[in-house]
């Protein structure tokens, strides 16, 4: 592989990987030995470096802290039986990060910085990619403003970083979700499609209220009338109704999920009927009541495929029959087979490190 980015590497004196128990991973609690950093000086990206993972120093007047000028990505690396490391569809994350950055008045990253920074980092920390079934190395690229200035204006300077951590399942069991009709995640013309910090901060309180009632997550509905199903905050959401896979079209209120795209591609490849269209809450509830809803599941990088066992709407819990989750179980297996290098990667999704 050709290296064109000049990356300075400072290695840890002693790796912490021996402290890891890959059979008992606590989601995102332990971070790998190194991290990648690049700085933007208002003109160009420079000072590419891989250094020991650790705290960073920023000004108390940092605009990312005050105004949330910050974007991030999430992707995963898997280890195949031969011990090779495969990253799942990283170019998609690169593209989406730049879309988020544009919306948040942040500089574009070159493919070279994103991909080479990540490849060098993962290569150095490849022992941190777990090889236990159901586990992977979560990769978190992120960019944030770094000016020392609390006036409200776009920062001139930024930092781009990548950190990684071994992970198992985000949701360890099927989830209970509540359809939200009061709070709003995203509105037309807003930032819903961008992977930006504030979207997640704003979702915490409504999600907390739902969690107090015993649910794991919300199903967000459109901000104007709360009639259309949107997404679930940590994941996109899909349904199988009458053997048809249905999910909302991405637009400016829904994150363009890469797992979502992969599931749609596999379903179409298998000849399944797929409808990417607005789905009304009323239609979903009618489908449940008529016993037409076969499956409901979240799809996301961290969540992978999260089976849904309860949908709550207007104070009523609708339990779903998990015995009917044929498509979501099959697609999870198919995705895993590709990611762990057990099946032919016919779409060219794996990026080998
Ligand atoms: C992901 O799935 O990678 C996410 O970013 C969702 C969440 C953990 C914030």
CSV table of C-alpha atoms and ligand atoms in Angstrom, one decimal:
chain,number,residue,atom,x,y,z
A,1,UNK,CA,0.0,0.0,0.0
A,2,UNK,CA,1.4,3.5,-0.9
A,3,UNK,CA,1.8,5.9,2.0
A,4,UNK,CA,1.5,9.5,1.1
A,5,UNK,CA,0.6,11.0,4.5
A,6,UNK,CA,3.5,11.9,6.7
A,7,UNK,CA,2.4,10.5,10.1
A,8,UNK,CA,4.6,10.9,13.1
A,9,UNK,CA,4.2,7.8,15.4
A,10,UNK,CA,4.9,7.8,19.1
A,11,UNK,CA,4.3,4.3,20.5
A,12,UNK,CA,3.3,3.5,24.0
A,13,UNK,CA,6.1,2.1,26.2
A,14,UNK,CA,3.9,-0.8,27.3
A,15,UNK,CA,0.7,-2.0,25.6
A,16,UNK,CA,-2.5,-2.3,27.8
A,17,UNK,CA,-4.0,-5.0,25.6
A,18,UNK,CA,-3.1,-7.8,28.0
A,19,UNK,CA,-5.5,-6.2,30.5
A,20,UNK,CA,-8.4,-6.8,28.1
A,21,UNK,CA,-10.8,-9.7,28.5
A,22,UNK,CA,-12.3,-10.0,25.0
A,23,UNK,CA,-14.8,-12.5,26.4
A,24,UNK,CA,-16.3,-9.9,28.7
A,25,UNK,CA,-16.2,-6.5,27.0
A,26,UNK,CA,-17.9,-3.6,28.7
A,27,UNK,CA,-19.1,-1.5,25.8
A,28,UNK,CA,-16.7,1.4,25.1
A,29,UNK,CA,-15.1,1.4,28.6
A,30,UNK,CA,-11.6,0.6,27.5
A,31,UNK,CA,-9.7,2.4,24.7
A,32,UNK,CA,-6.9,1.0,22.6
A,33,UNK,CA,-3.3,2.1,23.1
A,34,UNK,CA,-3.1,4.8,20.5
A,35,UNK,CA,-5.0,7.6,18.8
A,36,UNK,CA,-4.7,9.5,15.6
A,37,UNK,CA,-4.6,13.4,15.6
A,38,UNK,CA,-4.5,16.0,12.9
A,39,UNK,CA,-4.9,19.8,13.2
A,40,UNK,CA,-6.4,22.4,10.9
A,41,UNK,CA,-4.9,25.8,11.1
A,42,UNK,CA,-7.6,27.7,9.1
A,43,UNK,CA,-5.9,26.8,5.8
A,44,UNK,CA,-4.9,23.2,5.8
A,45,UNK,CA,-4.6,20.0,7.8
A,46,UNK,CA,-1.2,19.4,9.3
A,47,UNK,CA,0.8,17.7,12.0
A,48,UNK,CA,-0.5,14.1,11.5
A,49,UNK,CA,0.4,12.0,14.4
A,50,UNK,CA,-0.4,8.8,16.2
A,51,UNK,CA,0.3,9.1,19.9
A,52,UNK,CA,-0.5,7.1,23.1
A,53,UNK,CA,-4.3,7.3,23.9
A,54,UNK,CA,-4.9,9.9,26.6
A,55,UNK,CA,-6.4,13.1,27.7
A,56,UNK,CA,-6.0,16.2,25.5
A,57,UNK,CA,-5.8,19.8,26.5
A,58,UNK,CA,-8.2,22.4,25.1
A,59,UNK,CA,-9.0,26.0,25.9
A,60,UNK,CA,-12.0,26.6,28.2
A,61,UNK,CA,-13.2,29.0,25.5
A,62,UNK,CA,-13.4,26.1,23.0
A,63,UNK,CA,-16.5,26.5,20.7
A,64,UNK,CA,-17.2,22.8,20.5
A,65,UNK,CA,-17.9,22.8,24.3
A,66,UNK,CA,-20.0,26.0,24.2
A,67,UNK,CA,-21.8,25.7,20.9
A,68,UNK,CA,-21.4,22.1,19.8
A,69,UNK,CA,-19.3,22.6,16.6
A,70,UNK,CA,-18.4,19.0,16.5
A,71,UNK,CA,-19.1,16.0,14.3
A,72,UNK,CA,-18.3,12.3,14.6
A,73,UNK,CA,-18.5,8.9,12.9
A,74,UNK,CA,-18.8,5.3,14.0
A,75,UNK,CA,-17.5,2.2,12.2
A,76,UNK,CA,-16.1,-1.2,13.1
A,77,UNK,CA,-13.1,-3.4,12.3
A,78,UNK,CA,-13.4,-7.2,12.5
A,79,UNK,CA,-10.9,-10.0,12.6
A,80,UNK,CA,-11.2,-12.9,10.2
A,81,UNK,CA,-10.1,-16.5,10.8
A,82,UNK,CA,-6.7,-15.8,9.2
A,83,UNK,CA,-6.2,-12.9,11.7
A,84,UNK,CA,-6.6,-10.2,9.1
A,85,UNK,CA,-8.4,-7.0,10.0
A,86,UNK,CA,-11.4,-5.9,7.9
A,87,UNK,CA,-13.0,-2.5,8.3
A,88,UNK,CA,-16.6,-2.4,7.1
A,89,UNK,CA,-17.3,0.2,4.4
A,90,UNK,CA,-15.1,3.0,5.7
A,91,UNK,CA,-15.4,5.2,2.6
A,92,UNK,CA,-19.1,5.6,3.4
A,93,UNK,CA,-18.1,7.1,6.8
A,94,UNK,CA,-15.6,9.3,5.2
A,95,UNK,CA,-18.2,10.7,2.8
A,96,UNK,CA,-20.8,11.2,5.5
A,97,UNK,CA,-18.3,12.9,7.8
A,98,UNK,CA,-17.7,15.5,5.2
A,99,UNK,CA,-21.4,16.0,4.7
A,100,UNK,CA,-21.8,16.5,8.4
A,101,UNK,CA,-18.8,18.9,8.5
A,102,UNK,CA,-20.2,21.0,5.7
A,103,UNK,CA,-23.5,21.5,7.5
A,104,UNK,CA,-21.6,22.5,10.7
A,105,UNK,CA,-19.3,24.9,9.0
A,106,UNK,CA,-16.3,22.7,9.5
A,107,UNK,CA,-13.5,21.9,7.0
A,108,UNK,CA,-13.5,19.0,4.6
A,109,UNK,CA,-11.1,16.1,5.3
A,110,UNK,CA,-9.3,14.5,2.4
A,111,UNK,CA,-9.8,10.8,1.8
A,112,UNK,CA,-6.1,10.4,2.4
A,113,UNK,CA,-6.2,11.8,5.9
A,114,UNK,CA,-9.3,9.9,6.9
A,115,UNK,CA,-8.3,6.5,5.4
A,116,UNK,CA,-4.5,6.6,6.0
A,117,UNK,CA,-4.9,7.9,9.5
A,118,UNK,CA,-7.3,5.2,10.3
A,119,UNK,CA,-5.4,2.4,8.5
A,120,UNK,CA,-2.1,3.3,10.3
A,121,UNK,CA,-3.8,3.5,13.6
A,122,UNK,CA,-5.7,0.2,13.2
A,123,UNK,CA,-2.6,-1.5,11.9
A,124,UNK,CA,-0.6,-0.4,15.0
A,125,UNK,CA,-3.4,-1.4,17.4
A,126,UNK,CA,-4.4,-4.6,15.5
A,127,UNK,CA,-4.0,-6.7,18.7
A,128,UNK,CA,-7.0,-4.7,20.0
A,129,UNK,CA,-9.3,-6.1,17.3
A,130,UNK,CA,-11.0,-8.9,19.2
A,131,UNK,CA,-11.5,-12.3,17.6
A,132,UNK,CA,-14.3,-13.5,19.8
A,133,UNK,CA,-17.7,-14.1,18.1
A,134,UNK,CA,-19.9,-11.0,18.3
A,135,UNK,CA,-17.1,-8.6,19.0
A,136,UNK,CA,-15.3,-6.0,17.0
A,137,UNK,CA,-13.1,-2.9,17.4
A,138,UNK,CA,-15.3,0.2,17.3
A,139,UNK,CA,-13.7,3.1,15.5
A,140,UNK,CA,-14.7,6.7,16.4
A,141,UNK,CA,-13.4,9.4,14.1
A,142,UNK,CA,-14.4,12.9,15.2
A,143,UNK,CA,-13.7,16.6,14.5
A,144,UNK,CA,-14.2,19.6,16.7
A,145,UNK,CA,-13.6,23.3,16.8
A,146,UNK,CA,-10.5,24.5,18.7
A,147,UNK,CA,-10.5,28.4,18.5
A,148,UNK,CA,-10.1,30.2,21.8
A,149,UNK,CA,-13.1,32.4,21.3
A,150,UNK,CA,-16.7,32.4,22.7
A,151,UNK,CA,-18.2,34.7,20.1
A,152,UNK,CA,-20.8,32.8,18.0
A,153,UNK,CA,-19.1,32.3,14.7
A,154,UNK,CA,-17.5,29.3,13.0
A,155,UNK,CA,-14.1,28.4,14.4
A,156,UNK,CA,-11.1,28.9,12.2
A,157,UNK,CA,-9.2,26.0,13.7
A,158,UNK,CA,-10.1,22.4,14.2
A,159,UNK,CA,-8.8,19.0,15.4
A,160,UNK,CA,-9.6,15.7,13.8
A,161,UNK,CA,-9.0,12.6,15.9
A,162,UNK,CA,-9.6,8.8,15.8
A,163,UNK,CA,-10.0,6.7,18.9
A,164,UNK,CA,-10.9,3.0,19.1
A,165,UNK,CA,-12.3,0.6,21.6
A,166,UNK,CA,-13.2,-3.1,21.6
A,167,UNK,CA,-17.0,-3.7,21.8
A,168,UNK,CA,-19.5,-6.4,22.0
A,169,UNK,CA,-23.3,-5.9,21.6
A,170,UNK,CA,-24.6,-2.4,22.2
A,171,UNK,CA,-28.0,-3.8,23.1
A,172,UNK,CA,-27.4,-7.1,24.8
A,173,UNK,CA,-31.1,-8.2,24.3
A,174,UNK,CA,-34.1,-7.3,22.2
A,175,UNK,CA,-35.2,-3.8,22.9
A,176,UNK,CA,-38.4,-2.1,24.0
A,177,UNK,CA,-39.1,1.2,22.1
A,178,UNK,CA,-41.6,3.9,22.6
A,179,UNK,CA,-43.1,6.0,19.8
A,180,UNK,CA,-42.4,9.6,20.7
A,181,UNK,CA,-45.1,12.2,19.9
A,182,UNK,CA,-44.0,15.2,22.0
A,183,UNK,CA,-40.3,15.7,21.8
A,184,UNK,CA,-38.6,16.1,18.4
A,185,UNK,CA,-35.2,14.9,17.3
A,186,UNK,CA,-35.0,16.7,13.9
A,187,UNK,CA,-36.9,19.1,11.8
A,188,UNK,CA,-36.8,19.9,8.1
A,189,UNK,CA,-33.9,22.3,7.4
A,190,UNK,CA,-32.2,21.2,10.7
A,191,UNK,CA,-29.2,19.0,11.4
A,192,UNK,CA,-30.9,15.6,11.7
A,193,UNK,CA,-28.9,14.1,8.8
A,194,UNK,CA,-25.6,15.3,10.3
A,195,UNK,CA,-23.7,13.2,12.8
A,196,UNK,CA,-23.2,16.2,15.1
A,197,UNK,CA,-22.9,16.3,18.9
A,198,UNK,CA,-26.0,18.4,19.6
A,199,UNK,CA,-28.4,15.9,18.0
A,200,UNK,CA,-27.4,13.3,20.6
A,201,UNK,CA,-27.4,15.8,23.5
A,202,UNK,CA,-30.9,16.8,22.6
A,203,UNK,CA,-32.1,13.2,22.6
A,204,UNK,CA,-30.9,12.4,26.1
A,205,UNK,CA,-33.7,13.9,28.1
A,206,UNK,CA,-36.6,12.4,26.1
A,207,UNK,CA,-34.8,9.0,26.0
A,208,UNK,CA,-34.3,9.3,29.8
A,209,UNK,CA,-38.0,9.8,30.3
A,210,UNK,CA,-38.8,6.7,28.2
A,211,UNK,CA,-36.1,4.7,30.1
A,212,UNK,CA,-37.7,5.7,33.4
A,213,UNK,CA,-40.9,4.1,32.0
A,214,UNK,CA,-39.0,0.9,31.2
A,215,UNK,CA,-38.2,1.4,27.5
A,216,UNK,CA,-34.7,1.2,26.0
A,217,UNK,CA,-35.1,3.8,23.2
A,218,UNK,CA,-37.5,6.0,21.4
A,219,UNK,CA,-38.9,5.8,17.9
A,220,UNK,CA,-38.7,9.4,16.7
A,221,UNK,CA,-41.5,10.8,14.6
A,222,UNK,CA,-41.5,13.8,12.2
A,223,UNK,CA,-41.1,17.1,14.1
A,224,UNK,CA,-44.1,18.8,12.5
A,225,UNK,CA,-47.1,16.4,13.0
A,226,UNK,CA,-45.5,13.4,14.8
A,227,UNK,CA,-47.3,11.1,12.3
A,228,UNK,CA,-44.4,9.6,10.4
A,229,UNK,CA,-41.8,7.1,11.7
A,230,UNK,CA,-38.3,8.5,11.4
A,231,UNK,CA,-35.4,6.8,13.3
A,232,UNK,CA,-34.4,5.6,16.7
A,233,UNK,CA,-31.6,7.9,17.7
A,234,UNK,CA,-28.8,5.3,18.0
A,235,UNK,CA,-30.0,3.5,14.9
A,236,UNK,CA,-32.3,3.6,11.8
A,237,UNK,CA,-35.5,1.5,12.1
A,238,UNK,CA,-37.0,-1.1,9.7
A,239,UNK,CA,-40.1,-3.2,9.6
A,240,UNK,CA,-41.3,-6.3,7.8
A,241,UNK,CA,-45.0,-6.0,7.0
A,242,UNK,CA,-46.6,-8.6,4.8
A,243,UNK,CA,-43.2,-9.9,3.7
A,244,UNK,CA,-42.2,-6.4,2.6
A,245,UNK,CA,-39.2,-4.6,4.1
A,246,UNK,CA,-40.2,-1.0,4.9
A,247,UNK,CA,-38.0,1.9,6.1
A,248,UNK,CA,-38.3,5.6,5.9
A,249,UNK,CA,-36.4,7.5,3.2
A,250,UNK,CA,-33.4,9.4,4.5
A,251,UNK,CA,-33.6,13.1,4.0
A,252,UNK,CA,-32.6,16.1,6.1
A,253,UNK,CA,-34.1,14.6,9.3
A,254,UNK,CA,-32.8,11.1,9.2
A,255,UNK,CA,-29.3,9.9,9.4
A,256,UNK,CA,-28.1,8.1,6.3
A,257,UNK,CA,-27.1,4.9,8.0
A,258,UNK,CA,-24.5,2.6,6.5
A,259,UNK,CA,-25.9,-0.5,8.1
A,260,UNK,CA,-29.3,0.7,6.8
A,261,UNK,CA,-27.9,0.9,3.3
A,262,UNK,CA,-26.2,-2.5,3.6
A,263,UNK,CA,-29.4,-4.2,4.8
A,264,UNK,CA,-31.4,-2.7,2.0
A,265,UNK,CA,-28.8,-3.8,-0.5
A,266,UNK,CA,-28.8,-7.4,0.8
A,267,UNK,CA,-32.7,-7.5,0.8
A,268,UNK,CA,-32.8,-6.4,-2.8
A,269,UNK,CA,-30.1,-8.8,-3.7
A,270,UNK,CA,-32.2,-11.6,-2.2
A,271,UNK,CA,-35.2,-10.5,-4.2
A,272,UNK,CA,-37.2,-9.4,-1.2
A,273,UNK,CA,-39.8,-6.7,-1.7
A,274,UNK,CA,-38.4,-3.4,-0.4
A,275,UNK,CA,-40.2,-0.2,0.1
A,276,UNK,CA,-38.3,2.9,1.1
A,277,UNK,CA,-41.2,5.3,1.8
A,278,UNK,CA,-42.7,7.3,4.6
A,279,UNK,CA,-44.5,5.0,7.1
A,280,UNK,CA,-47.3,6.5,9.2
A,281,UNK,CA,-47.5,5.5,12.8
A,282,UNK,CA,-51.2,4.7,12.2
A,283,UNK,CA,-50.2,2.3,9.5
A,284,UNK,CA,-47.7,0.6,11.7
A,285,UNK,CA,-50.1,0.2,14.6
A,286,UNK,CA,-52.8,-1.1,12.2
A,287,UNK,CA,-50.3,-3.6,10.9
A,288,UNK,CA,-49.6,-4.8,14.5
A,289,UNK,CA,-53.2,-5.0,15.3
A,290,UNK,CA,-54.0,-7.0,12.1
A,291,UNK,CA,-51.0,-9.3,12.9
A,292,UNK,CA,-49.3,-8.2,9.7
A,293,UNK,CA,-46.2,-6.9,11.3
A,294,UNK,CA,-43.7,-9.7,11.2
A,295,UNK,CA,-40.6,-7.9,12.4
A,296,UNK,CA,-39.3,-4.6,13.7
A,297,UNK,CA,-35.6,-3.9,14.2
A,298,UNK,CA,-33.1,-1.2,14.6
A,299,UNK,CA,-30.0,-1.1,12.3
A,300,UNK,CA,-26.8,0.8,13.1
A,301,UNK,CA,-23.1,0.4,13.5
A,302,UNK,CA,-23.0,0.2,17.2
A,303,UNK,CA,-26.4,-1.5,17.5
A,304,UNK,CA,-25.9,-3.8,14.4
A,305,UNK,CA,-29.3,-5.4,14.2
A,306,UNK,CA,-31.3,-4.7,17.4
A,307,UNK,CA,-34.5,-6.8,17.5
A,308,UNK,CA,-37.5,-5.0,18.9
A,309,UNK,CA,-39.7,-6.9,21.3
A,310,UNK,CA,-42.1,-4.2,22.3
A,311,UNK,CA,-43.4,-1.0,20.6
A,312,UNK,CA,-45.2,1.4,22.9
A,313,UNK,CA,-47.8,3.9,21.6
A,314,UNK,CA,-50.0,6.2,23.5
A,315,UNK,CA,-49.7,4.2,26.8
A,316,UNK,CA,-50.2,0.8,25.2
A,317,UNK,CA,-47.4,-1.8,24.9
A,318,UNK,CA,-47.6,-3.9,21.8
A,319,UNK,CA,-45.5,-7.0,22.3
A,320,UNK,CA,-44.0,-8.5,19.1
A,321,UNK,CA,-43.5,-12.1,18.4
A,322,UNK,CA,-39.7,-12.6,18.2
A,323,UNK,CA,-40.3,-16.0,16.7
A,324,UNK,CA,-41.2,-14.2,13.5
A,325,UNK,CA,-37.9,-12.4,13.0
A,326,UNK,CA,-36.7,-14.4,10.0
A,327,UNK,CA,-35.4,-11.6,7.8
A,328,UNK,CA,-33.6,-9.7,10.6
A,329,UNK,CA,-32.0,-12.9,11.9
A,330,UNK,CA,-30.9,-13.9,8.3
A,331,UNK,CA,-29.6,-10.4,7.5
A,332,UNK,CA,-27.6,-10.2,10.7
A,333,UNK,CA,-26.0,-13.6,9.9
A,334,UNK,CA,-25.3,-12.5,6.4
A,335,UNK,CA,-23.7,-9.2,7.5
A,336,UNK,CA,-21.6,-11.0,10.1
A,337,UNK,CA,-20.4,-13.6,7.6
A,338,UNK,CA,-19.2,-10.8,5.3
A,339,UNK,CA,-17.7,-8.7,8.1
A,340,UNK,CA,-15.8,-11.6,9.7
A,341,UNK,CA,-14.6,-12.7,6.2
A,342,UNK,CA,-16.6,-16.0,6.2
A,343,UNK,CA,-18.6,-15.2,3.1
A,344,UNK,CA,-17.8,-13.8,-0.3
A,345,UNK,CA,-17.7,-10.0,-0.1
A,346,UNK,CA,-19.5,-9.6,-3.4
A,347,UNK,CA,-20.3,-5.9,-2.8
A,348,UNK,CA,-16.7,-5.0,-2.0
A,349,UNK,CA,-17.6,-3.8,1.5
A,350,UNK,CA,-14.5,-4.9,3.4
A,351,UNK,CA,-11.4,-2.8,3.6
A,352,UNK,CA,-8.4,-4.9,4.5
A,353,UNK,CA,-5.8,-3.4,6.8
B,1,LIG,C1,-23.0,4.2,15.8
B,1,LIG,O1,-23.8,3.3,15.6
B,1,LIG,O2,-21.8,4.1,15.4
B,1,LIG,C2,-23.4,5.4,16.5
B,1,LIG,O3,-22.7,6.4,16.3
B,1,LIG,C3,-24.6,5.5,17.3
B,1,LIG,C4,-24.3,5.7,18.8
B,1,LIG,C5,-23.5,4.8,19.5
B,1,LIG,C6,-24.1,7.2,19.0
